[in-house]
mmCIF file of C-alpha atoms and ligand atoms in Angstrom:
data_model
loop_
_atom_site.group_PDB
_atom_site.id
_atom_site.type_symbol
_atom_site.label_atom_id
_atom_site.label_comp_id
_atom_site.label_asym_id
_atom_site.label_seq_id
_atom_site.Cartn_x
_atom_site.Cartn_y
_atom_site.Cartn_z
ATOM 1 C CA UNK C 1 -73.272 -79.585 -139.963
ATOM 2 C CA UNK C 2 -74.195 -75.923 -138.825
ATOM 3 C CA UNK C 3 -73.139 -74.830 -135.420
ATOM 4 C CA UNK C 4 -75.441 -72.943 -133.067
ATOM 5 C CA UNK C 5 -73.257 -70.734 -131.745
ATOM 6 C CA UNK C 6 -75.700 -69.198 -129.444
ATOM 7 C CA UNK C 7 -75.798 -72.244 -127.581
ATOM 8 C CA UNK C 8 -72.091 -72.696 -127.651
ATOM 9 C CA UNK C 9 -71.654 -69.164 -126.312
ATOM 10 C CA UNK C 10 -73.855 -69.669 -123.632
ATOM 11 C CA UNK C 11 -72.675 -73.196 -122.849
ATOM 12 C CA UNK C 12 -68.428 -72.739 -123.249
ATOM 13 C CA UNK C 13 -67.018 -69.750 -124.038
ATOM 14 C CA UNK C 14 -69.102 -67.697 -121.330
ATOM 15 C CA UNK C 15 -68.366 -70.340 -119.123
ATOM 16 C CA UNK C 16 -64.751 -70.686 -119.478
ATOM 17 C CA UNK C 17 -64.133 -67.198 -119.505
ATOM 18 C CA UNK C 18 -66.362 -66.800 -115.964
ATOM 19 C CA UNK C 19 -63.552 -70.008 -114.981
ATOM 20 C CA UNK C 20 -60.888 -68.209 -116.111
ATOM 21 C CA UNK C 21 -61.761 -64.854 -114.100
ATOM 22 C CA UNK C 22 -62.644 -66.250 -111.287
ATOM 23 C CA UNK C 23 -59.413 -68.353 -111.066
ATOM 24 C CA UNK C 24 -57.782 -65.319 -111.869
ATOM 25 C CA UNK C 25 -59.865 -63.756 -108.672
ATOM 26 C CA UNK C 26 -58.495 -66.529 -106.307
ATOM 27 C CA UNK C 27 -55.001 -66.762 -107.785
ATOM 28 C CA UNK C 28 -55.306 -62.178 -106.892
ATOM 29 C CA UNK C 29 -56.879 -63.165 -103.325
ATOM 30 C CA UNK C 30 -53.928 -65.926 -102.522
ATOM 31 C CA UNK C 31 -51.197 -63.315 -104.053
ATOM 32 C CA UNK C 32 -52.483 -60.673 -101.245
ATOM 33 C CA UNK C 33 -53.792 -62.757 -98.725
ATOM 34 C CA UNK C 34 -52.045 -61.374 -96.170
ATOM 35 C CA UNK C 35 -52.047 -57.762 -96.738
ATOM 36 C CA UNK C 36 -52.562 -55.206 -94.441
ATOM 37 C CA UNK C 37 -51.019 -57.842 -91.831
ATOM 38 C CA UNK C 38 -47.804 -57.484 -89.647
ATOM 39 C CA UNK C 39 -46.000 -60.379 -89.578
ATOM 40 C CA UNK C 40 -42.838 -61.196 -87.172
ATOM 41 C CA UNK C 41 -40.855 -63.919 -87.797
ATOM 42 C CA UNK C 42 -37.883 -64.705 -85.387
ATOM 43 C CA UNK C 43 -34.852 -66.311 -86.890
ATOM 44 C CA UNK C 44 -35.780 -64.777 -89.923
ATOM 45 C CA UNK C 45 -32.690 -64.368 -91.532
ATOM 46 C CA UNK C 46 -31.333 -67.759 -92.665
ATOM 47 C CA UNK C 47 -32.709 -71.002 -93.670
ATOM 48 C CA UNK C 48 -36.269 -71.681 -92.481
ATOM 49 C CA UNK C 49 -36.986 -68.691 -91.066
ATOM 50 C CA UNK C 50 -35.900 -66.673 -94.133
ATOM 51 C CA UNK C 51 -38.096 -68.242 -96.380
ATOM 52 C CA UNK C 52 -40.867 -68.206 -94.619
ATOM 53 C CA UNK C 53 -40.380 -64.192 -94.094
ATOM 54 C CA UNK C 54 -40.226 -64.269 -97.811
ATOM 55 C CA UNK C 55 -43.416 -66.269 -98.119
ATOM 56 C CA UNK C 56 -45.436 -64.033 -95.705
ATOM 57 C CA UNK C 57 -43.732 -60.953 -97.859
ATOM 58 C CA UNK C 58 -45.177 -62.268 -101.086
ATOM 59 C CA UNK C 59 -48.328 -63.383 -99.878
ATOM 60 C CA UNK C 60 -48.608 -59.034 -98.813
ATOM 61 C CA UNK C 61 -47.828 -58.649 -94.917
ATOM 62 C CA UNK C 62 -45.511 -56.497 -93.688
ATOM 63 C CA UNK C 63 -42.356 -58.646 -92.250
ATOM 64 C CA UNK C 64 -40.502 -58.334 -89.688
ATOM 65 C CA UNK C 65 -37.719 -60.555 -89.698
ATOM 66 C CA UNK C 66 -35.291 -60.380 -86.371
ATOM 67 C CA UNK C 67 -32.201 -62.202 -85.248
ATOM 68 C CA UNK C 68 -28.766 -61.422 -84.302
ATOM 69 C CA UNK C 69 -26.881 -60.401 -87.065
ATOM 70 C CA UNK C 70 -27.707 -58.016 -90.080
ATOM 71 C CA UNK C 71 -28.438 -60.100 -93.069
ATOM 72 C CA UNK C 72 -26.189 -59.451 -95.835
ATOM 73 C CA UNK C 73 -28.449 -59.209 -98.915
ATOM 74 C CA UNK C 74 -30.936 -56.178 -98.591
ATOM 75 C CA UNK C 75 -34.629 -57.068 -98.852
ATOM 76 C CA UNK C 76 -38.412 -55.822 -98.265
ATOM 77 C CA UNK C 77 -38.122 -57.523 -95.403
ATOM 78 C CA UNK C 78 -37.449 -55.198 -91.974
ATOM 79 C CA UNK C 79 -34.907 -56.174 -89.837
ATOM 80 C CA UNK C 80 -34.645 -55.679 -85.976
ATOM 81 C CA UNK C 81 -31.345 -57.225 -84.394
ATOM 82 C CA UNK C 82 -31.733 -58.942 -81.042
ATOM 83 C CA UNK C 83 -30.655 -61.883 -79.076
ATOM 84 C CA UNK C 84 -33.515 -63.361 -77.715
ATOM 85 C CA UNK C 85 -32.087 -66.041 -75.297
ATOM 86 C CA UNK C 86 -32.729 -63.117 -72.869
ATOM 87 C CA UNK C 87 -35.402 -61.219 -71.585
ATOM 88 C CA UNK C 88 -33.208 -58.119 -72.188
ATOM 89 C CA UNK C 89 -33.100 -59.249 -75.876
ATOM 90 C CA UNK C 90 -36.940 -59.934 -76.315
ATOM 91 C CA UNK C 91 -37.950 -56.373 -74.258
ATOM 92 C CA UNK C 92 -35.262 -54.881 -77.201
ATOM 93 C CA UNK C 93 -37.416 -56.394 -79.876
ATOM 94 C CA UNK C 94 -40.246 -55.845 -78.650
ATOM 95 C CA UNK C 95 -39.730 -51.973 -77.926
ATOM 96 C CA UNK C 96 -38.735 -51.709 -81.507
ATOM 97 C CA UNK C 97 -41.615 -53.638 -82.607
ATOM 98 C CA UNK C 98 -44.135 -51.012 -80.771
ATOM 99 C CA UNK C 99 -42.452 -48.236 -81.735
ATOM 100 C CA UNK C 100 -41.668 -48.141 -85.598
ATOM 101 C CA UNK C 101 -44.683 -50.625 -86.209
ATOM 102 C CA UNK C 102 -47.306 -50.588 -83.362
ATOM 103 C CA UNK C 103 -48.308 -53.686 -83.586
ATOM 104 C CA UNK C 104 -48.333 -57.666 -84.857
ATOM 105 C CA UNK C 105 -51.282 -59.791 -86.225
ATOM 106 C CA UNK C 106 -48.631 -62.841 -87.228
ATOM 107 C CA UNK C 107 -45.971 -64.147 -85.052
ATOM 108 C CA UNK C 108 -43.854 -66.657 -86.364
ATOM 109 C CA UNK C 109 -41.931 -68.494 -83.424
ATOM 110 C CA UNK C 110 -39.056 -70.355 -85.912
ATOM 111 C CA UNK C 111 -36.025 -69.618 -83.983
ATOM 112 C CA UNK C 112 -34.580 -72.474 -82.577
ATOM 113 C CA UNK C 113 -31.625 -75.521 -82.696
ATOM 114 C CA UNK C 114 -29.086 -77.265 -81.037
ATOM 115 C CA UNK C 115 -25.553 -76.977 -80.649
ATOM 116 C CA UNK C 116 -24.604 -79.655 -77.976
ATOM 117 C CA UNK C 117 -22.135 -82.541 -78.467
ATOM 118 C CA UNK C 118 -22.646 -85.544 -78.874
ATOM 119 C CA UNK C 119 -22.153 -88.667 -76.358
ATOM 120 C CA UNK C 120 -25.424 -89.168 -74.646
ATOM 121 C CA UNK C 121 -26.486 -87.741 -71.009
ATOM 122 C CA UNK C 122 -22.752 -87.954 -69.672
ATOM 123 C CA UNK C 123 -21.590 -85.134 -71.991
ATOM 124 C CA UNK C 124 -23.929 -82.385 -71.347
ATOM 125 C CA UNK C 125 -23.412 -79.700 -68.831
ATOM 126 C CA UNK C 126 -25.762 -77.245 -67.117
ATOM 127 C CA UNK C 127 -24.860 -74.923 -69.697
ATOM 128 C CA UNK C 128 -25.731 -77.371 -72.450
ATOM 129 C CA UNK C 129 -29.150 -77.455 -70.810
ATOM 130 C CA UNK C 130 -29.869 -74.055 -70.123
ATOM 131 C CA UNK C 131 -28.641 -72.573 -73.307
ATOM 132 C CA UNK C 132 -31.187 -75.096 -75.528
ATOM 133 C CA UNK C 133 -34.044 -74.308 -73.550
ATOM 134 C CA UNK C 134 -33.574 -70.837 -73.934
ATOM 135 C CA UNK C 135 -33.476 -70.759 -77.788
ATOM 136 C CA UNK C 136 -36.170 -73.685 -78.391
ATOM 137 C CA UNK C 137 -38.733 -72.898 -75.093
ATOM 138 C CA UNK C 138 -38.171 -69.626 -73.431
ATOM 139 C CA UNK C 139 -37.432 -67.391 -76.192
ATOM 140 C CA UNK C 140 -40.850 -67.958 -77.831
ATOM 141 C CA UNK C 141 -42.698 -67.733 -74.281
ATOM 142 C CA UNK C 142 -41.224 -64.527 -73.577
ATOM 143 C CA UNK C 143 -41.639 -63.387 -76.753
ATOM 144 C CA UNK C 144 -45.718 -64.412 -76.426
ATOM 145 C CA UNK C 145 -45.850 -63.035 -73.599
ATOM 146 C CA UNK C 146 -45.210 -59.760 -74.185
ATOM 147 C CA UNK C 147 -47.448 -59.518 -77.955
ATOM 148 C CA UNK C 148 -50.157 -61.536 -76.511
ATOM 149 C CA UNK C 149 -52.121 -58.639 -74.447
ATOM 150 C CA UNK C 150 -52.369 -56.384 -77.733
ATOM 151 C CA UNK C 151 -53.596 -59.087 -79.861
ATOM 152 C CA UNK C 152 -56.153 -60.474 -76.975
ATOM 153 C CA UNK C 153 -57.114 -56.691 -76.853
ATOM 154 C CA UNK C 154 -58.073 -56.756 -80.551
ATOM 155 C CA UNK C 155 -59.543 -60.590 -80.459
ATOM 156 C CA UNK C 156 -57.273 -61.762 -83.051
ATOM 157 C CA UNK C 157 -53.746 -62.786 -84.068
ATOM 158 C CA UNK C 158 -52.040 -66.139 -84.863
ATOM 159 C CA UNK C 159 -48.639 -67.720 -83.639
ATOM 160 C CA UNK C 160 -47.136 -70.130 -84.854
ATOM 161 C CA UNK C 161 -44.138 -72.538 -82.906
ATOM 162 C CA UNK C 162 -41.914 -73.925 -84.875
ATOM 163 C CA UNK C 163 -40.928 -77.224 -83.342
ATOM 164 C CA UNK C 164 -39.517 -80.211 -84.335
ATOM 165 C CA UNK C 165 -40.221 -84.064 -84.873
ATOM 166 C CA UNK C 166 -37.793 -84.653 -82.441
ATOM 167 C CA UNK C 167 -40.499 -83.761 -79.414
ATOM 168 C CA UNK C 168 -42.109 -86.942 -80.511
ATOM 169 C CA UNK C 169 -38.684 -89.078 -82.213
ATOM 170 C CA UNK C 170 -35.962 -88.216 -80.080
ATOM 171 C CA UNK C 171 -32.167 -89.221 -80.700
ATOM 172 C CA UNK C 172 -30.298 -89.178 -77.670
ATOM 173 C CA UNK C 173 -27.083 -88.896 -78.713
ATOM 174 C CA UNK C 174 -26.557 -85.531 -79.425
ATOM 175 C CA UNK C 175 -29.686 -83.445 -79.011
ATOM 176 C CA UNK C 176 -31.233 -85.080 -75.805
ATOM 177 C CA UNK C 177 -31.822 -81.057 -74.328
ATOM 178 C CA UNK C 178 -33.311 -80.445 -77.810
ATOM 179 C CA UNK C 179 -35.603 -82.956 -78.356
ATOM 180 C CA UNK C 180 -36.853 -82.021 -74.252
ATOM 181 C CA UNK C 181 -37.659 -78.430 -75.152
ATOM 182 C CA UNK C 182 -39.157 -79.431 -78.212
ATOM 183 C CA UNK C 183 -41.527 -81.509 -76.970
ATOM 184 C CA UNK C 184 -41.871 -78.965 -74.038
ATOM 185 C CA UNK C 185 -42.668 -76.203 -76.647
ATOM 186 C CA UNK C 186 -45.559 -78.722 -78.770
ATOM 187 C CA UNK C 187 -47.066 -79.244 -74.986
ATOM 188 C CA UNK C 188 -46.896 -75.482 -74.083
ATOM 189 C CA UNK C 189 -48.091 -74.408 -77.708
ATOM 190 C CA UNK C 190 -51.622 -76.590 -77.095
ATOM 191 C CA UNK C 191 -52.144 -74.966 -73.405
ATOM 192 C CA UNK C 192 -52.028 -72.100 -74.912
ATOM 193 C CA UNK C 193 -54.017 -72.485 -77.963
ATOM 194 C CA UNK C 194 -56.945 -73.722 -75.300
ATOM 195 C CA UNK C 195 -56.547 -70.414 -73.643
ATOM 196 C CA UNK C 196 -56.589 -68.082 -75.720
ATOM 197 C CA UNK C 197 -58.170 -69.494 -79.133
ATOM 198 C CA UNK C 198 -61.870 -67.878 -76.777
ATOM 199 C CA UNK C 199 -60.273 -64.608 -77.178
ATOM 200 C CA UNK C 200 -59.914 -64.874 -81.077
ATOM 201 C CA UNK C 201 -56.224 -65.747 -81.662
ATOM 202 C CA UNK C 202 -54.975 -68.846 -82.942
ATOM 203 C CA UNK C 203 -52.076 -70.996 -81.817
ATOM 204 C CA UNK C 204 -50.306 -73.900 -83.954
ATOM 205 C CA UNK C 205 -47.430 -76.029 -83.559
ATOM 206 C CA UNK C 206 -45.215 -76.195 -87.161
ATOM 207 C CA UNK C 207 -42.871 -79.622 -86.030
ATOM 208 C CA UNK C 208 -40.561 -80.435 -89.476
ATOM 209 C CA UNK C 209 -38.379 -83.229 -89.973
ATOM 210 C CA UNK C 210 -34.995 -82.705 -91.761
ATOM 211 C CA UNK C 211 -34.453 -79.643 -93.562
ATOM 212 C CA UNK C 212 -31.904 -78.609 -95.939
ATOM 213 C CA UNK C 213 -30.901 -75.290 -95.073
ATOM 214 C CA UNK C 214 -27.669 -73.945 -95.253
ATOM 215 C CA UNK C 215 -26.649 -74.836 -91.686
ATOM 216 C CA UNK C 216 -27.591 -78.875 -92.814
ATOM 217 C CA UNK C 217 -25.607 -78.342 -96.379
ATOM 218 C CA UNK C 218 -22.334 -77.333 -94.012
ATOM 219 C CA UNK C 219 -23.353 -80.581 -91.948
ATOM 220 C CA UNK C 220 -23.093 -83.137 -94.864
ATOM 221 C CA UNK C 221 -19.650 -81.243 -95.934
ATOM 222 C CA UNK C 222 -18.318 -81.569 -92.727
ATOM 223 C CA UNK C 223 -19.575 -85.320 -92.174
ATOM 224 C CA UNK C 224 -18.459 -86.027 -95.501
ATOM 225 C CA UNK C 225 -15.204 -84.590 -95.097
ATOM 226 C CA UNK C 226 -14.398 -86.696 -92.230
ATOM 227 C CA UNK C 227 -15.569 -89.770 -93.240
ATOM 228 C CA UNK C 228 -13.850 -89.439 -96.472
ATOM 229 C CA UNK C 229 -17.281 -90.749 -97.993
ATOM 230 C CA UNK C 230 -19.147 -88.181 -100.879
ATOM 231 C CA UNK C 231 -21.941 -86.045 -99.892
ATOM 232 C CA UNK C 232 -24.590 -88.384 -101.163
ATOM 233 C CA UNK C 233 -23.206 -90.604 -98.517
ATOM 234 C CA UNK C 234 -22.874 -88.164 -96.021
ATOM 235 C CA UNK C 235 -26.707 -87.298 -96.573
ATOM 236 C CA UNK C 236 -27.719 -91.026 -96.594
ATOM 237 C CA UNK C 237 -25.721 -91.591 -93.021
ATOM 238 C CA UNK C 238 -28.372 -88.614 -91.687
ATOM 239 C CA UNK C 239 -31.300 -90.332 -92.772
ATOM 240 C CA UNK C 240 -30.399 -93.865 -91.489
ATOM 241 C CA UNK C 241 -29.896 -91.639 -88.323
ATOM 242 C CA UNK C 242 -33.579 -90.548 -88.547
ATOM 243 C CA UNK C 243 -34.670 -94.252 -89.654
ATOM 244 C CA UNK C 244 -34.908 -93.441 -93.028
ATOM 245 C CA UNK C 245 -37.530 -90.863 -94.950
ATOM 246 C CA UNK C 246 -39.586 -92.295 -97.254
ATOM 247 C CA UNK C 247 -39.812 -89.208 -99.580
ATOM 248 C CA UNK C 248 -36.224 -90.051 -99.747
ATOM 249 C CA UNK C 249 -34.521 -86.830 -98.994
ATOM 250 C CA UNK C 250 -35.149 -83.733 -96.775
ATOM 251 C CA UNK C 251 -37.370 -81.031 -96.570
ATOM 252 C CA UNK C 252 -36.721 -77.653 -98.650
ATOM 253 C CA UNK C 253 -37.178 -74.896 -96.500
ATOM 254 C CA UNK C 254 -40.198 -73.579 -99.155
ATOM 255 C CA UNK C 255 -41.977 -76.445 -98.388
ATOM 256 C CA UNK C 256 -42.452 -75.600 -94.480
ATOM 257 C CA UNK C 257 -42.700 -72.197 -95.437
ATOM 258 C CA UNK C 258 -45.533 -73.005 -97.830
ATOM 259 C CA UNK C 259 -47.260 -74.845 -94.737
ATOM 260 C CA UNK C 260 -46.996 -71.899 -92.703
ATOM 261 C CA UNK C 261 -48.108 -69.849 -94.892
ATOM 262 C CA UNK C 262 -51.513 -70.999 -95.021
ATOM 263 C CA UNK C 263 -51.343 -71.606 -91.396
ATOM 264 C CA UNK C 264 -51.166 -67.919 -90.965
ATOM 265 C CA UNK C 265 -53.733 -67.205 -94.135
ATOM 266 C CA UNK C 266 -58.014 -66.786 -93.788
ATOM 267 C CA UNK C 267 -58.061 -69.948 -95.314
ATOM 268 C CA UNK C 268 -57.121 -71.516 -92.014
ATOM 269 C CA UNK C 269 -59.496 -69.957 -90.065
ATOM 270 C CA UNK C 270 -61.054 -73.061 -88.275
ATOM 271 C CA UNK C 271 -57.407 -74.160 -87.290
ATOM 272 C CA UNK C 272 -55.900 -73.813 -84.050
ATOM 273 C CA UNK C 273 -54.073 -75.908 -81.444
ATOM 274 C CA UNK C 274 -53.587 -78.483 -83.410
ATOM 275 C CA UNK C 275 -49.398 -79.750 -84.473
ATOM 276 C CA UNK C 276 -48.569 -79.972 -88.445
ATOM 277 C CA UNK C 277 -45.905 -82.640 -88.905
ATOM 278 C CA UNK C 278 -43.993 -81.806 -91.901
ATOM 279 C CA UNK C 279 -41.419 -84.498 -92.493
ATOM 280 C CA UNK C 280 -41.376 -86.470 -95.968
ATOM 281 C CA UNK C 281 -42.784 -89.295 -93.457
ATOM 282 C CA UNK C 282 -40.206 -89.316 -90.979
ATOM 283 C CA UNK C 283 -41.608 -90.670 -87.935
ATOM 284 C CA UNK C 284 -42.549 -94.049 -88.802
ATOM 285 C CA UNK C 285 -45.818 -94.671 -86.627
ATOM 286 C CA UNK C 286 -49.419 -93.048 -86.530
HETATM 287 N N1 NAP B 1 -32.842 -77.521 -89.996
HETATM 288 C C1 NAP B 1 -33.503 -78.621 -89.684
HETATM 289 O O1 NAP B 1 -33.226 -79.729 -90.207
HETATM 290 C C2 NAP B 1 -34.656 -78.558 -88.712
HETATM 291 C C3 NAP B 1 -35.400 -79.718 -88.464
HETATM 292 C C4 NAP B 1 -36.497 -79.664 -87.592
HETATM 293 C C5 NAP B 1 -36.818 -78.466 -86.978
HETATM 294 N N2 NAP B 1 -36.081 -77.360 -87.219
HETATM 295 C C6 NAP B 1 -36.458 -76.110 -86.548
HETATM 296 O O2 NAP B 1 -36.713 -75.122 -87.528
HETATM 297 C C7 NAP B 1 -36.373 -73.833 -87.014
HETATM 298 C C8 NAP B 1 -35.407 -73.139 -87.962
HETATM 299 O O3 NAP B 1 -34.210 -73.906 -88.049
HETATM 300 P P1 NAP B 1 -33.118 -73.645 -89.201
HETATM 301 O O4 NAP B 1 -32.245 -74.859 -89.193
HETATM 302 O O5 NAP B 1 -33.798 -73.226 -90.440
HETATM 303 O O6 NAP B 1 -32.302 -72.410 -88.567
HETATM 304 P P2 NAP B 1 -30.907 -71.780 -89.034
HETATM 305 O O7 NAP B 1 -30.724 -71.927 -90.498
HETATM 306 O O8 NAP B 1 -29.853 -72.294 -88.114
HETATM 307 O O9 NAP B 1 -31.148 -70.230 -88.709
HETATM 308 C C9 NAP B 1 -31.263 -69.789 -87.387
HETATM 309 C C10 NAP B 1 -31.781 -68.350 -87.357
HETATM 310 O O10 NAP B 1 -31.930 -67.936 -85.991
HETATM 311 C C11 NAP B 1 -31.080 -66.806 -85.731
HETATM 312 N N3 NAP B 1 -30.590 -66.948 -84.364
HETATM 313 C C12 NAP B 1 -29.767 -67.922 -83.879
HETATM 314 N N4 NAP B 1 -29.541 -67.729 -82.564
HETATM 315 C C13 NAP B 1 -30.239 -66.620 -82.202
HETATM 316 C C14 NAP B 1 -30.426 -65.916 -80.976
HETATM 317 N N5 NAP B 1 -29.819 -66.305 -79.853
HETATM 318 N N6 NAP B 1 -31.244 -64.833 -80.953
HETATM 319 C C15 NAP B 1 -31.853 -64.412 -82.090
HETATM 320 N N7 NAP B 1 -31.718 -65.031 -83.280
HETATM 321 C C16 NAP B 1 -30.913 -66.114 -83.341
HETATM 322 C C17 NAP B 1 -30.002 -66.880 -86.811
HETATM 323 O O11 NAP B 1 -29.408 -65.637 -87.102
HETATM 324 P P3 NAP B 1 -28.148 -65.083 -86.235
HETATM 325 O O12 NAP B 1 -27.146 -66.197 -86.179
HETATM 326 O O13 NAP B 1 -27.684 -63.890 -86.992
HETATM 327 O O14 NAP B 1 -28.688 -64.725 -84.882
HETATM 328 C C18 NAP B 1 -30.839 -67.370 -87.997
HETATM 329 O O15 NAP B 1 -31.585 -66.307 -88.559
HETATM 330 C C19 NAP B 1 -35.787 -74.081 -85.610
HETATM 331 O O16 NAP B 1 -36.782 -73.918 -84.650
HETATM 332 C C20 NAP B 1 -35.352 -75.537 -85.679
HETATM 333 O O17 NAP B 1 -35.315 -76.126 -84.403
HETATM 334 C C21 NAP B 1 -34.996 -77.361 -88.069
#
């Protein structure tokens, strides 16, 4: 049998090795997607919000991570420390922002949580209520407020709310002022994508499920711990909570940070106020 390799040259190997560049091309595009970008990312230090900085870093923006504490391990990742439950804190950010970095094409809004008890309606004060909505709804309006004009001014910018299934499944028992400005947030989040996606930024809603972050991994000890049951237990009581998850555990924070990543990227370019459910299939209806 003789082989023409003529024909095989032109038919496979130029082929494949056109493949392989070009794969190579897009794999180099993805890598440093984002470069040339500032990115912002509030509660960027721990959990969720850290590795999504760390996604946006490796995809080639320029991160700014803030929150209130210095993070311990050192990274490529800039830090500015502020408390934004205030408008004092969010001007301080913001001030920083402007003046060591001008300006931000990427804000991710990921701060956010809930520390009230539990017991229903009956065992939440004013404070309970004011504090919640701070973290989960006013921080990232005031913080959208003041970065908006500068990105309107250059038609283009994206932001990105992190929310929370709980604006569409929530428990009452303990997070009642959380699941509120949650759903407040999803609701504000597409009013404002309809204003301002004209001018050329985009606005999305990011709205996990459970996520095991650090925070959550002290949550199962503790439950654990006082129910005398193992973690695995422990872990299994929070998803009965939820109704089950039918991936059958929770979320790693890479995964939302993956999501978000191409949120922020080109290759979402046609997206805006629209909500991204990310939950392992969490909320049981359509
Ligand atoms: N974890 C979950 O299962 C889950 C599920 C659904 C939705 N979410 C949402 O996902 C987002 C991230 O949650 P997470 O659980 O990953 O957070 P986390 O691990 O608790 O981290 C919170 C981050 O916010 C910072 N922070 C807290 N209070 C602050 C304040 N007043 N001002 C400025 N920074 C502050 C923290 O640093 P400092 O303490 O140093 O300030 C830290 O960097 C939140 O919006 C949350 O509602 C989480």
């Amino acid at each position: 049998m003789q082989f023409d390799f003529p024909y095989l040259y032109k038919t496979l190997i130029v082929p494949n090795f056109v493949l392989k560049i070009s794969n190579m091309e897009q794999q180099f595009s993805f890598n440093n997607e984002l470069s040339g970008k500032i990115a912002l990312v509030t509660g960027g230090t721990k959990g969720t919000g850290k590795a999504i900085a760390e996604r946006l870093l490796n995809a080639g923006a320029t991160v700014i991570a803030t929150a209130r504490n210095i993070p311990e391990e050192n990274s490529n990742i800039h830090f500015i420390a502020a408390d934004l439950t205030t408008p004092k804190g969010t001007k301080t950010l913001v001030n920083e922002v402007r003046e060591k970095f001008k300006t931000v094409d990427i804000i991710v809004n990921n701060l956010g949580g809930s520390e009230t008890p539990g017991g229903g309606y009956e065992a939440l004060t004013e404070e309970d209520w004011v504090k919640t909505i701070e973290l989960n709804l006013l921080a990232p309006v005031r913080l959208d407020r003041e970065l908006l004009p500068d990105m309107i001014k250059r038609k283009s910018g994206v932001i990105i709310h992190i929310a929370s299934i709980q604006g569409k499944l929530p428990l009452y028992d303990s997070t009642l002022p959380y699941a509120a400005a949650k759903a407040g947030l999803i609701n504000y989040s597409k009013a404002l994508s309809n204003e301002v996606s004209p001018k050329g930024i985009r606005v999305l809603t990011v709205s996990p499920g459970w996520i095991m972050t650090d925070s959550s991994t002290q949550m199962v000890e503790r439950i654990a711990k006082s129910s005398g049951s193992g973690t695995e237990k422990a872990k299994e009581s929070i998803m009965n909570a939820l109704g089950g998850i039918p991936m059958g555990r929770p979320a790693e924070p890479k995964e939302i940070a993956e999501l978000v990543g191409f949120l922020v990227s080109p290759r979402a370019a046609y997206l805006t106020g629209t909500e991204y459910i990310i939950d392992g299939g969490t909320i049981p209806t359509i």
